[in-house]
Coordinates of C-alpha atoms in Angstrom, one line a residue:
Chain A
M1093 CA 0.0 0.0 0.0
D1094 CA 1.3 3.4 -0.9
F1095 CA -0.3 6.7 0.2
S1096 CA 2.2 9.0 -1.5
F1097 CA 1.4 11.3 -4.4
T1098 CA 3.4 11.1 -7.7
E1099 CA 5.7 14.0 -8.3
E1100 CA 3.2 15.3 -10.8
Q1101 CA 0.3 15.1 -8.4
Q1102 CA 2.3 16.9 -5.8
M1103 CA 3.3 19.7 -8.2
I1104 CA -0.3 20.0 -9.4
R1105 CA -1.4 20.4 -5.8
D1106 CA 1.3 22.9 -4.9
M1107 CA 0.7 25.0 -8.0
S1108 CA -3.1 24.9 -7.6
R1109 CA -2.8 26.0 -4.0
K1110 CA -0.5 28.8 -4.8
F1111 CA -2.8 29.9 -7.6
A1112 CA -5.8 29.8 -5.2
D1113 CA -3.9 31.8 -2.6
D1114 CA -2.6 34.4 -5.0
V1115 CA -5.3 34.8 -7.6
V1116 CA -8.6 33.4 -6.4
M1117 CA -8.9 34.1 -2.7
P1118 CA -8.4 37.8 -2.9
R1119 CA -11.3 38.0 -5.4
A1120 CA -13.8 35.6 -3.9
E1121 CA -15.8 38.1 -1.8
E1122 CA -16.1 40.5 -4.7
L1123 CA -17.2 37.8 -7.1
E1124 CA -20.0 36.6 -4.7
K1125 CA -21.1 40.2 -4.2
T1126 CA -21.2 41.3 -7.9
G1127 CA -22.1 37.9 -9.5
E1128 CA -19.8 38.8 -12.3
Y1129 CA -17.9 35.9 -13.8
P1130 CA -14.1 36.1 -13.4
Y1131 CA -13.2 35.6 -17.1
D1132 CA -9.7 36.7 -16.4
I1133 CA -9.2 33.9 -13.8
L1134 CA -10.8 31.5 -16.2
A1135 CA -8.3 32.5 -18.9
Q1136 CA -5.4 32.0 -16.5
M1137 CA -6.8 28.5 -15.6
A1138 CA -7.0 27.7 -19.3
D1139 CA -3.4 28.9 -19.9
L1140 CA -2.2 26.7 -17.1
G1141 CA -4.0 23.7 -18.6
M1142 CA -6.3 23.2 -15.6
M1143 CA -9.4 22.6 -17.7
G1144 CA -8.2 19.5 -19.4
I1145 CA -6.0 17.8 -16.8
P1146 CA -7.2 14.2 -17.4
F1147 CA -7.3 14.2 -21.2
P1148 CA -4.5 13.4 -23.6
E1149 CA -2.7 16.2 -25.3
N1150 CA -4.1 15.3 -28.8
Y1151 CA -7.5 16.2 -27.4
G1152 CA -6.3 19.5 -25.9
G1153 CA -5.7 18.1 -22.5
S1154 CA -2.6 18.0 -20.2
G1155 CA -2.1 14.3 -20.1
G1156 CA -2.6 14.0 -16.3
D1157 CA -4.9 11.8 -14.3
W1158 CA -8.2 12.2 -12.3
T1159 CA -6.3 12.3 -9.0
G1160 CA -4.4 15.3 -10.1
M1161 CA -7.5 17.0 -11.5
H1162 CA -9.3 16.5 -8.1
L1163 CA -6.4 17.8 -6.1
C1164 CA -6.8 20.9 -8.3
I1165 CA -10.5 21.0 -7.6
E1166 CA -9.9 20.8 -3.9
E1167 CA -7.4 23.7 -3.9
L1168 CA -9.4 25.9 -6.2
S1169 CA -12.5 25.3 -4.1
R1170 CA -10.6 26.4 -1.0
G1171 CA -10.4 29.8 -2.7
D1172 CA -13.8 29.9 -4.5
A1173 CA -16.1 26.9 -4.7
T1174 CA -17.6 28.0 -8.0
L1175 CA -14.3 27.4 -9.7
G1176 CA -14.5 23.8 -8.4
A1177 CA -18.0 23.6 -9.9
L1178 CA -16.6 24.9 -13.2
L1179 CA -14.1 22.0 -13.3
D1180 CA -16.8 19.6 -12.1
V1181 CA -19.4 20.4 -14.7
T1182 CA -17.1 21.1 -17.7
T1183 CA -14.3 18.6 -17.2
S1184 CA -15.6 15.8 -15.1
V1185 CA -19.0 15.6 -16.7
V1186 CA -19.4 17.3 -20.1
A1187 CA -15.8 16.8 -21.5
Q1188 CA -15.6 13.3 -20.1
E1189 CA -18.9 12.4 -21.7
L1190 CA -17.6 13.7 -25.0
Y1191 CA -14.3 11.9 -24.5
E1192 CA -15.8 8.6 -23.5
F1193 CA -18.9 8.4 -25.8
G1194 CA -18.4 11.1 -28.5
T1195 CA -17.5 10.5 -32.2
E1196 CA -14.1 11.7 -33.4
E1197 CA -15.9 14.6 -35.1
Q1198 CA -17.6 15.6 -31.9
K1199 CA -14.3 15.4 -30.0
Q1200 CA -12.6 17.6 -32.5
K1201 CA -15.4 20.1 -32.5
W1202 CA -16.2 20.4 -28.8
L1203 CA -13.9 18.4 -26.6
I1204 CA -10.6 20.1 -27.7
P1205 CA -11.7 23.7 -27.1
M1206 CA -13.2 22.6 -23.8
A1207 CA -10.1 20.8 -22.6
Q1208 CA -8.1 23.9 -23.7
G1209 CA -10.4 26.0 -21.5
K1210 CA -11.5 28.2 -24.5
E1211 CA -15.0 26.9 -24.2
I1212 CA -17.2 25.8 -21.3
G1213 CA -19.7 23.0 -21.3
A1214 CA -23.0 22.7 -19.5
F1215 CA -25.0 19.6 -18.5
G1216 CA -28.8 19.3 -18.7
L1217 CA -30.4 16.5 -16.8
T1218 CA -32.7 18.2 -14.3
E1219 CA -36.2 19.3 -15.3
P1220 CA -39.1 20.8 -13.4
G1221 CA -40.5 17.4 -13.0
A1222 CA -37.3 15.3 -13.0
G1223 CA -34.9 16.0 -10.2
S1224 CA -33.7 13.0 -8.2
D1225 CA -36.0 11.0 -10.5
A1226 CA -34.0 11.9 -13.5
G1227 CA -35.5 9.1 -15.6
A1228 CA -38.8 11.0 -15.5
T1229 CA -37.4 13.4 -18.1
K1230 CA -40.2 14.9 -20.3
T1231 CA -38.0 16.7 -22.8
T1232 CA -38.5 14.9 -26.2
A1233 CA -36.3 14.4 -29.2
Q1234 CA -37.8 13.1 -32.5
L1235 CA -36.0 12.4 -35.7
N1236 CA -37.3 14.4 -38.6
G1237 CA -35.4 13.7 -41.8
D1238 CA -31.7 14.4 -40.9
E1239 CA -32.5 16.5 -37.9
W1240 CA -33.5 15.9 -34.3
V1241 CA -36.3 18.1 -33.1
I1242 CA -36.1 18.9 -29.4
N1243 CA -38.9 20.2 -27.2
G1244 CA -38.9 20.7 -23.4
T1245 CA -37.3 22.5 -20.5
K1246 CA -34.1 21.8 -18.5
Q1247 CA -33.6 23.8 -15.3
F1248 CA -30.9 24.8 -12.9
I1249 CA -28.2 24.6 -15.6
T1250 CA -24.9 25.7 -14.2
N1251 CA -22.6 27.9 -16.2
I1252 CA -24.8 27.9 -19.4
G1253 CA -25.0 31.7 -19.1
L1254 CA -21.3 32.2 -19.4
D1255 CA -20.0 34.0 -22.5
T1256 CA -17.7 31.1 -23.3
A1257 CA -20.3 28.3 -22.8
S1258 CA -20.5 26.4 -26.1
I1259 CA -22.9 23.6 -25.6
V1260 CA -25.3 21.9 -23.3
I1261 CA -25.5 18.1 -23.2
I1262 CA -29.0 17.1 -22.5
T1263 CA -31.0 13.9 -22.0
A1264 CA -34.3 13.6 -23.9
R1265 CA -37.0 11.0 -24.5
T1266 CA -37.6 9.5 -27.8
K1267 CA -41.2 8.1 -28.0
S1268 CA -41.8 4.4 -28.5
T1269 CA -42.5 3.2 -32.1
E1270 CA -44.2 0.1 -33.4
E1271 CA -40.8 -1.7 -33.7
R1272 CA -39.6 -0.4 -30.4
K1273 CA -42.2 -0.8 -27.7
R1274 CA -40.5 1.3 -25.0
D1275 CA -39.4 5.0 -24.9
Q1276 CA -35.7 5.6 -25.1
I1277 CA -33.7 8.2 -23.2
N1278 CA -30.8 9.5 -25.3
T1279 CA -28.2 12.2 -25.1
Y1280 CA -27.8 15.2 -27.4
I1281 CA -25.4 18.0 -27.9
V1282 CA -27.1 21.3 -28.3
P1283 CA -24.9 24.3 -29.2
K1284 CA -25.7 27.7 -27.7
G1285 CA -27.3 29.9 -30.4
T1286 CA -29.2 27.1 -32.0
Q1287 CA -32.5 28.3 -33.2
G1288 CA -35.3 27.3 -30.8
F1289 CA -32.9 27.1 -27.8
T1290 CA -33.3 30.0 -25.5
L1291 CA -32.1 30.7 -21.9
G1292 CA -34.6 31.6 -19.3
K1293 CA -34.0 34.2 -16.7
R1294 CA -30.8 33.9 -14.7
Y1295 CA -31.5 32.3 -11.3
D1296 CA -31.0 34.4 -8.1
K1297 CA -29.3 31.9 -5.8
M1298 CA -28.4 31.6 -2.1
S1299 CA -24.7 31.4 -3.1
W1300 CA -22.4 30.8 -6.0
Q1301 CA -23.8 33.9 -7.6
H1302 CA -21.3 34.1 -10.4
S1303 CA -21.8 30.6 -11.8
A1304 CA -24.5 31.9 -14.3
T1305 CA -27.3 29.4 -13.8
H1306 CA -30.3 29.5 -16.2
E1307 CA -33.3 27.5 -17.4
C1308 CA -32.8 26.0 -20.9
I1309 CA -35.9 26.1 -23.1
F1310 CA -36.2 24.1 -26.3
E1311 CA -39.0 24.9 -28.7
D1312 CA -38.8 22.9 -31.9
C1313 CA -35.1 23.2 -31.6
R1314 CA -33.5 21.4 -34.6
I1315 CA -30.0 19.9 -34.4
P1316 CA -28.2 17.8 -37.0
R1317 CA -28.4 14.1 -36.7
G1318 CA -24.7 14.0 -35.9
Y1319 CA -25.2 15.8 -32.6
F1320 CA -26.6 12.6 -31.1
L1321 CA -24.1 11.6 -28.4
G1322 CA -23.1 8.0 -27.7
K1323 CA -25.2 4.9 -28.1
E1324 CA -28.9 4.6 -28.8
G1325 CA -30.8 3.8 -25.6
R1326 CA -27.7 4.3 -23.4
G1327 CA -28.1 8.1 -22.8
F1328 CA -29.2 7.8 -19.2
A1329 CA -26.5 5.2 -18.4
Q1330 CA -23.9 7.5 -20.0
H1331 CA -25.0 10.4 -17.9
L1332 CA -24.9 8.3 -14.8
A1333 CA -21.4 7.0 -15.6
V1334 CA -19.9 10.5 -15.8
L1335 CA -22.0 11.7 -12.8
Q1336 CA -20.0 9.2 -10.8
T1337 CA -16.9 11.3 -11.5
G1338 CA -19.0 14.4 -10.7
R1339 CA -19.6 12.9 -7.3
I1340 CA -15.9 12.6 -6.7
S1341 CA -15.6 16.2 -7.8
I1342 CA -18.2 17.4 -5.3
A1343 CA -16.4 15.5 -2.6
A1344 CA -13.2 17.3 -3.5
M1345 CA -15.0 20.7 -3.6
S1346 CA -16.5 19.9 -0.1
V1347 CA -13.0 19.1 1.2
G1348 CA -11.6 22.3 -0.2
L1349 CA -14.4 24.4 1.2
A1350 CA -14.2 22.7 4.6
Q1351 CA -10.4 23.3 4.6
A1352 CA -11.0 27.0 4.1
C1353 CA -13.4 26.9 7.1
F1354 CA -10.9 25.1 9.2
E1355 CA -8.0 27.5 8.3
A1356 CA -10.2 30.5 9.1
S1357 CA -11.4 29.0 12.4
L1358 CA -7.9 28.0 13.6
K1359 CA -6.5 31.5 12.8
Y1360 CA -9.5 33.3 14.4
A1361 CA -9.5 31.1 17.5
K1362 CA -5.9 31.7 18.2
E1363 CA -6.3 35.5 17.8
R1364 CA -9.7 36.1 19.4
V1365 CA -9.3 36.8 23.1
Q1366 CA -12.2 36.3 25.6
F1367 CA -11.9 35.8 29.3
G1368 CA -8.3 37.0 29.1
Q1369 CA -7.0 34.4 26.7
P1370 CA -7.3 33.2 23.1
I1371 CA -10.5 31.2 22.7
Y1372 CA -8.4 28.3 21.3
N1373 CA -7.4 27.6 24.9
F1374 CA -11.0 26.5 25.6
Q1375 CA -11.8 23.0 24.7
G1376 CA -15.3 24.0 23.6
V1377 CA -13.5 25.6 20.7
S1378 CA -10.3 23.6 20.2
F1379 CA -12.2 20.3 20.2
K1380 CA -14.5 21.6 17.4
I1381 CA -11.4 22.4 15.4
A1382 CA -9.8 19.1 16.2
D1383 CA -12.9 17.4 14.8
M1384 CA -12.8 19.6 11.7
A1385 CA -9.2 18.6 11.0
M1386 CA -9.9 14.9 11.5
N1387 CA -13.1 14.8 9.4
I1388 CA -11.5 16.8 6.5
E1389 CA -8.6 14.3 6.4
L1390 CA -11.1 11.4 6.4
A1391 CA -13.1 12.9 3.5
R1392 CA -9.9 13.7 1.6
N1393 CA -8.7 10.1 1.9
M1394 CA -12.1 8.9 0.6
Y1395 CA -12.2 11.0 -2.5
L1396 CA -8.6 10.2 -3.2
K1397 CA -9.3 6.5 -3.0
A1398 CA -12.2 6.9 -5.4
C1399 CA -9.8 8.8 -7.8
W1400 CA -7.2 6.1 -7.4
L1401 CA -9.8 3.4 -8.3
K1402 CA -10.9 5.5 -11.3
D1403 CA -7.3 6.1 -12.5
N1404 CA -6.7 2.4 -12.3
N1405 CA -9.9 1.6 -14.2
M1406 CA -11.5 -0.2 -11.2
P1407 CA -15.2 0.0 -10.2
H1408 CA -15.8 2.8 -7.8
V1409 CA -19.6 3.3 -7.6
L1410 CA -19.6 2.9 -3.8
E1411 CA -16.5 4.8 -3.2
A1412 CA -17.7 7.8 -5.2
A1413 CA -21.0 7.8 -3.3
Y1414 CA -19.3 7.4 0.1
A1415 CA -16.9 10.2 -0.8
K1416 CA -19.7 12.6 -2.0
L1417 CA -22.0 11.8 0.9
F1418 CA -19.5 11.9 3.7
A1419 CA -17.6 15.0 2.4
S1420 CA -20.7 17.1 1.6
E1421 CA -22.3 16.4 5.0
M1422 CA -19.0 16.9 6.8
C1423 CA -18.6 20.2 5.0
E1424 CA -21.9 21.5 6.3
K1425 CA -21.0 20.5 9.9
V1426 CA -17.5 22.1 9.5
A1427 CA -19.0 25.3 8.0
S1428 CA -21.5 25.5 10.9
D1429 CA -18.9 25.0 13.5
A1430 CA -16.7 27.6 11.8
Y1431 CA -19.6 30.1 12.0
Q1432 CA -20.1 29.1 15.7
I1433 CA -16.5 29.7 16.5
H1434 CA -16.6 33.2 14.8
G1435 CA -19.7 34.1 16.9
G1436 CA -21.4 37.3 15.7
Y1437 CA -18.6 37.9 13.3
G1438 CA -19.7 34.8 11.4
F1439 CA -22.9 36.6 10.5
M1440 CA -21.0 39.5 9.0
N1441 CA -20.4 39.4 5.2
E1442 CA -16.9 40.7 5.6
Y1443 CA -15.9 37.4 7.2
A1444 CA -15.3 34.6 4.7
V1445 CA -17.0 32.1 7.0
S1446 CA -20.4 33.7 6.2
R1447 CA -19.8 33.0 2.5
Y1448 CA -18.6 29.5 3.3
Y1449 CA -21.7 28.7 5.3
K1450 CA -24.0 29.9 2.5
G1451 CA -22.1 27.9 -0.1
C1452 CA -21.9 24.5 1.7
K1453 CA -25.5 23.3 1.7
I1454 CA -25.8 22.9 -2.1
L1455 CA -23.0 20.4 -2.0
Q1456 CA -25.5 17.9 -0.5
I1457 CA -27.8 18.5 -3.4
V1458 CA -25.8 18.6 -6.7
E1459 CA -24.7 15.5 -8.5
G1460 CA -27.2 13.4 -6.5
T1461 CA -28.6 14.4 -3.1
S1462 CA -27.5 12.8 0.1
E1463 CA -30.6 10.7 -0.1
V1464 CA -29.7 9.5 -3.7
Q1465 CA -26.2 8.6 -2.5
R1466 CA -27.7 6.5 0.2
M1467 CA -29.9 4.8 -2.4
V1468 CA -26.9 4.1 -4.5
I1469 CA -25.0 2.8 -1.6
S1470 CA -27.8 0.6 -0.2
R1471 CA -28.5 -0.8 -3.7
N1472 CA -24.9 -1.8 -4.2
L1473 CA -24.4 -3.6 -0.9
G1474 CA -25.5 -7.0 -2.3
Chain B
M1325 CA 22.0 31.5 -25.2
N1326 CA 23.1 29.1 -22.5
I1327 CA 21.4 30.1 -19.3
V1328 CA 21.9 28.6 -15.9
A1329 CA 19.6 29.0 -12.9
C1330 CA 20.8 27.9 -9.4
V1331 CA 18.1 26.9 -7.0
K1332 CA 17.9 25.8 -3.4
Q1333 CA 15.2 23.9 -1.7
V1334 CA 14.2 25.6 1.6
P1335 CA 11.5 25.1 4.2
D1336 CA 8.2 26.7 3.2
T1337 CA 7.9 30.3 4.6
E1338 CA 4.9 29.1 6.6
A1339 CA 6.6 26.0 8.1
L1340 CA 7.0 25.9 11.8
I1341 CA 10.7 25.7 12.4
K1342 CA 12.0 23.7 15.4
V1343 CA 15.6 23.5 16.4
K1344 CA 16.9 19.9 17.2
P1345 CA 17.5 19.4 21.0
D1346 CA 21.2 19.1 20.4
G1347 CA 21.3 22.3 18.4
S1348 CA 22.9 20.6 15.3
G1349 CA 20.2 21.8 13.0
I1350 CA 16.5 22.0 12.5
E1351 CA 13.9 19.2 12.8
E1352 CA 13.2 18.3 9.2
G1353 CA 10.3 15.9 9.7
G1354 CA 7.0 17.3 8.7
I1355 CA 8.4 20.3 7.0
K1356 CA 7.1 21.3 3.6
W1357 CA 9.9 22.1 1.2
V1358 CA 9.7 24.7 -1.6
M1359 CA 12.0 26.5 -4.0
N1360 CA 13.7 29.4 -2.4
P1361 CA 11.5 32.4 -3.4
Y1362 CA 14.5 34.5 -4.6
D1363 CA 15.6 31.6 -6.7
E1364 CA 12.1 31.6 -8.3
F1365 CA 12.8 35.1 -9.5
G1366 CA 16.0 33.8 -11.0
V1367 CA 14.3 30.9 -12.8
E1368 CA 11.6 33.2 -14.1
E1369 CA 14.2 35.7 -15.4
A1370 CA 16.1 32.8 -17.0
L1371 CA 12.9 31.6 -18.8
K1372 CA 12.0 35.1 -20.0
L1373 CA 15.5 35.6 -21.3
K1374 CA 15.3 32.2 -23.2
E1375 CA 11.9 33.2 -24.6
K1376 CA 13.4 36.5 -25.8
L1377 CA 16.8 35.4 -27.1
G1378 CA 16.4 31.6 -27.6
G1379 CA 18.6 29.0 -26.1
E1380 CA 18.1 26.7 -23.1
V1381 CA 17.9 26.9 -19.3
T1382 CA 19.8 24.4 -17.1
V1383 CA 18.8 24.4 -13.5
V1384 CA 21.4 23.4 -10.9
S1385 CA 20.9 22.5 -7.2
V1386 CA 22.8 21.0 -4.3
G1387 CA 20.9 19.0 -1.8
P1388 CA 19.5 15.6 -0.7
A1389 CA 17.1 13.4 -2.7
R1390 CA 14.1 15.6 -2.0
T1391 CA 15.8 18.4 -3.8
M1392 CA 14.8 16.7 -7.0
E1393 CA 11.2 18.0 -6.4
T1394 CA 12.5 21.6 -6.6
I1395 CA 14.5 20.8 -9.8
R1396 CA 11.4 19.3 -11.3
T1397 CA 9.4 22.4 -10.4
A1398 CA 11.9 24.5 -12.3
L1399 CA 11.6 22.0 -15.2
A1400 CA 7.8 22.2 -15.0
M1401 CA 8.1 26.0 -15.2
G1402 CA 10.0 25.6 -18.5
A1403 CA 13.7 24.8 -17.9
E1404 CA 15.2 22.2 -20.3
K1405 CA 17.4 20.2 -18.0
G1406 CA 18.8 19.8 -14.6
I1407 CA 21.9 19.0 -12.6
H1408 CA 21.4 17.6 -9.1
I1409 CA 24.5 17.6 -6.9
D1410 CA 23.6 15.0 -4.3
D1411 CA 26.3 14.1 -1.8
P1412 CA 25.8 13.6 2.0
A1413 CA 29.0 15.6 2.6
L1414 CA 27.3 18.6 1.0
Y1415 CA 24.0 18.6 2.9
N1416 CA 23.8 21.8 4.9
A1417 CA 27.2 22.8 3.5
D1418 CA 28.4 26.4 4.1
A1419 CA 28.2 29.0 1.4
Y1420 CA 31.7 28.5 0.0
T1421 CA 31.4 24.7 -0.3
T1422 CA 28.0 25.0 -1.9
A1423 CA 29.3 27.7 -4.4
N1424 CA 32.3 25.5 -5.1
A1425 CA 30.1 22.5 -5.9
L1426 CA 27.9 24.7 -8.2
A1427 CA 31.0 26.1 -9.9
A1428 CA 32.4 22.7 -10.6
A1429 CA 29.2 21.5 -12.2
I1430 CA 28.7 24.7 -14.2
K1431 CA 32.3 24.6 -15.5
E1432 CA 31.4 21.4 -17.3
I1433 CA 28.6 23.0 -19.4
P1434 CA 28.5 26.1 -21.6
Y1435 CA 27.1 29.2 -19.9
D1436 CA 26.4 32.8 -20.9
I1437 CA 24.6 34.0 -17.8
I1438 CA 23.9 32.5 -14.4
F1439 CA 21.0 33.4 -12.1
C1440 CA 20.9 32.9 -8.4
G1441 CA 18.5 34.2 -5.7
Q1442 CA 20.1 37.1 -3.9
R1443 CA 19.9 34.9 -0.7
A1444 CA 18.2 31.8 0.6
I1445 CA 15.4 32.3 3.1
D1446 CA 16.8 29.5 5.4
G1447 CA 20.5 30.2 6.1
D1448 CA 20.1 33.9 5.0
M1449 CA 23.9 34.1 4.2
G1450 CA 23.5 35.8 0.8
Q1451 CA 26.9 34.7 -0.3
V1452 CA 26.6 31.8 -2.8
G1453 CA 26.0 33.9 -5.9
S1454 CA 29.0 36.2 -5.2
I1455 CA 31.4 33.3 -4.3
L1456 CA 30.2 31.4 -7.5
A1457 CA 31.1 34.4 -9.6
E1458 CA 34.5 34.7 -8.0
L1459 CA 35.2 31.0 -8.5
L1460 CA 34.2 31.2 -12.1
D1461 CA 36.2 34.5 -12.4
I1462 CA 33.3 36.3 -14.1
P1463 CA 31.5 39.6 -13.2
Q1464 CA 28.5 39.7 -10.9
C1465 CA 25.5 42.0 -10.4
T1466 CA 23.8 41.3 -7.1
I1467 CA 20.4 42.1 -5.7
V1468 CA 19.0 43.0 -9.1
T1469 CA 15.5 44.3 -9.7
K1470 CA 15.6 44.9 -13.4
L1471 CA 17.7 43.3 -16.2
D1472 CA 18.2 43.8 -19.9
V1473 CA 20.4 41.5 -21.9
G1474 CA 21.5 41.9 -25.5
D1475 CA 24.6 42.6 -27.7
G1476 CA 26.8 40.5 -25.4
K1477 CA 26.2 42.6 -22.4
A1478 CA 23.8 42.8 -19.4
T1479 CA 22.4 46.0 -17.9
A1480 CA 21.2 45.5 -14.4
V1481 CA 19.4 47.8 -11.9
K1482 CA 20.3 47.4 -8.2
P1483 CA 18.5 49.5 -5.6
I1484 CA 20.7 51.0 -2.9
E1485 CA 19.9 53.3 0.0
G1486 CA 17.8 56.2 -1.5
A1487 CA 18.9 55.6 -5.1
Q1488 CA 19.6 52.9 -7.6
L1489 CA 22.7 51.8 -9.4
V1490 CA 22.7 50.9 -13.1
L1491 CA 25.3 48.4 -13.7
E1492 CA 26.6 47.2 -17.1
T1493 CA 28.7 44.1 -17.5
S1494 CA 30.0 41.8 -20.2
L1495 CA 28.8 38.2 -20.4
P1496 CA 29.1 35.7 -19.0
C1497 CA 28.1 37.0 -15.6
V1498 CA 26.2 36.1 -12.4
I1499 CA 23.0 37.9 -11.6
T1500 CA 21.4 37.5 -8.2
A1501 CA 17.7 38.1 -8.2
Q1502 CA 15.8 40.4 -5.8
K1503 CA 12.0 40.6 -5.3
G1504 CA 10.6 43.0 -7.9
L1505 CA 12.6 41.6 -10.8
N1506 CA 9.6 39.8 -12.1
E1507 CA 6.5 37.8 -11.2
P1508 CA 7.4 34.1 -11.3
R1509 CA 5.0 32.0 -13.5
Y1510 CA 3.0 29.0 -12.2
A1511 CA 4.1 25.6 -13.5
S1512 CA 1.5 24.8 -16.1
L1513 CA -0.2 21.4 -16.2
P1514 CA 1.5 20.4 -19.5
G1515 CA 4.8 21.6 -18.0
I1516 CA 4.3 19.5 -14.9
M1517 CA 3.4 16.4 -17.0
K1518 CA 6.6 16.8 -19.1
A1519 CA 9.0 17.6 -16.3
K1520 CA 9.7 14.0 -15.5
K1521 CA 10.8 13.3 -19.1
K1522 CA 13.4 16.1 -19.0
P1523 CA 17.0 15.0 -18.3
V1524 CA 18.5 15.5 -14.8
D1525 CA 22.2 14.6 -14.2
V1526 CA 22.9 13.4 -10.7
K1527 CA 26.4 14.0 -9.5
N1528 CA 28.3 13.6 -6.3
A1529 CA 31.4 15.4 -5.0
A1530 CA 33.8 12.7 -6.3
A1531 CA 32.4 13.0 -9.8
L1532 CA 32.9 16.8 -9.7
G1533 CA 36.4 16.3 -8.2
I1534 CA 35.8 18.9 -5.4
S1535 CA 36.8 19.2 -1.8
V1536 CA 33.9 19.1 0.7
E1537 CA 35.9 20.6 3.5
P1538 CA 33.8 23.5 4.8
K1539 CA 35.3 27.0 5.4
A1540 CA 32.7 27.8 8.0
K1541 CA 31.0 25.5 10.5
I1542 CA 27.8 26.0 12.4
E1543 CA 28.6 25.3 16.0
K1544 CA 25.1 25.4 17.4
M1545 CA 21.6 26.5 16.6
T1546 CA 19.4 28.0 19.2
P1547 CA 15.8 29.1 18.9
P1548 CA 15.4 32.9 19.4
P1549 CA 14.4 33.9 22.9
A1550 CA 10.7 34.0 23.5
R1551 CA 9.4 37.6 23.2
P1552 CA 8.6 39.0 26.7
P1553 CA 4.9 40.0 27.0
G1554 CA 4.0 43.6 26.4
K1555 CA 3.2 46.0 29.2
I1556 CA 0.0 48.0 29.4
I1557 CA 0.1 51.1 31.5
E1558 CA -3.1 51.5 33.4
G1559 CA -4.5 54.8 34.7
E1560 CA -6.9 57.7 34.0
D1561 CA -4.5 60.6 33.7
P1562 CA -2.7 60.7 30.2
A1563 CA 0.1 62.9 31.6
A1564 CA 0.9 60.5 34.3
K1565 CA 0.8 57.6 31.9
A1566 CA 3.1 59.4 29.5
A1567 CA 5.5 60.1 32.4
E1568 CA 5.4 56.4 33.3
V1569 CA 6.2 55.4 29.6
I1570 CA 9.2 57.7 29.7
R1571 CA 10.4 56.3 33.1
L1572 CA 10.2 52.8 31.7
L1573 CA 11.9 53.6 28.5
R1574 CA 14.7 55.2 30.4
E1575 CA 15.1 52.9 33.4
E1576 CA 13.9 49.5 32.1
A1577 CA 14.3 49.5 28.3
K1578 CA 17.3 51.9 28.6
V1579 CA 16.6 53.2 25.2
I1580 CA 16.5 56.9 26.1

């Protein structure tokens, strides 16, 4: 057994941490306040090759692995969780789906600019009537000559509002026919700007203000036949396969956010004096921080194990679900304790913990709620 | 252009430094090691120079096996190859012995300009770059914040008390980098992935044919004395409090 990182993973981690400290952290508060996307930070991430870490160079990637990519997600999320979400949705989910299931033409057209960070991808699974029950999708796609005609609505679509967002990958239902008795759910690539594809109003959210989230509306939206992604009838399974990586990404984000909470709490508790001494001297405070440090390390080990399994092409359904569930719930507890340690200051927007607290809850929802993770786990226990 | 950048691996600026109980050095367990920040300026300037004038950058370092991480970091930033001088007799060597080892390795390769950090943040001696220049018998510009190279010469700006010196020198020369010279780049992901494939020569003192006899020896390290707690002068009357401050400055602190 070997717990050490490769030299490359260590360097990715060090570089990402430095980048988060120097470039991301000083901007995080302003970004949350204005809701404006930091395109300049995105451009720097693209130049550094962060958007395509796990993909080979001939597809615009950096030739790294999923472990390195998730170390990068953790470190960026320590600075600003929405940048972790950017890597989650674009790289772990959309780009991976193109890489795993796309045709060569699709990879050339969309994967390469995405891995290079020039374009951003969005993922459309959720609908007004299809959340955790993602199979209940009502959006339809019907073949008409050489075109697919799409109708329906996808909601809560992260990053689709960004200027550089190129496509949304969606699931849609194809109605049964006489030869095929059952409906099929398939996957389609819809470029932004396609006629019949409009964005609804930008959502006003509790946190992550700058990850421009919109509704996607498809009204007789026609795309070429070649924008079908993957195998017929396998669309839902393809989505679930890449969401497994998305779960690891949310775990890494949770660990990064929790680490930020821990660091802020440790610093504050050692500086804040009450009853004539730093409050870190009181076990009511220091034990909370001890628990934080321990739980963060446990969650980190779990997501890294899931990454290791993925990098070694081994099954990791359970491990990805364990990592996501444990890390996201841990993060909420850590953020809550960080707030508690900061007392009244935790309520003030000028203290980062207030932002951390607002940003942690969603981690238990995205890429499968905690309840869905428990479903996945219990169904895979034999 | 053949460019050399000398780097040292040092404890992270945020590392908690503890002196060993016997005073022979610091506890190294649990320390995170990084490239000396001043050397990073040197590496960055070397890379910028290569991008402007062409050529290649060789990074040279003295230290134990872990030093390879720092060499790889420089390679990930964009240097072409490395030389790792790894010999137990040179671990924690004094400035002269270190510079002598660097000089021996650099003499074996072509060089037009050599960058060092102006000092390392661990030992804080600030001597290696200068001794290296002397041993190679070439000019040096130290503590440089701006550099122009072209037409076989280098023009360097060095801040001094209340003014700045503009130095011009022929090549080859040694430049020691000061904060402000540039903003070091991050190692890019493709750079990181390629770093391992770049060549690094590992050499010991015997291979370089150098003496490892130190000129200076550290007798003992001691932690700095704990800072005494501050004193708050209580009272209602500002004039009386001021008088008390003066009395304490005169009688206890003995500074006035």
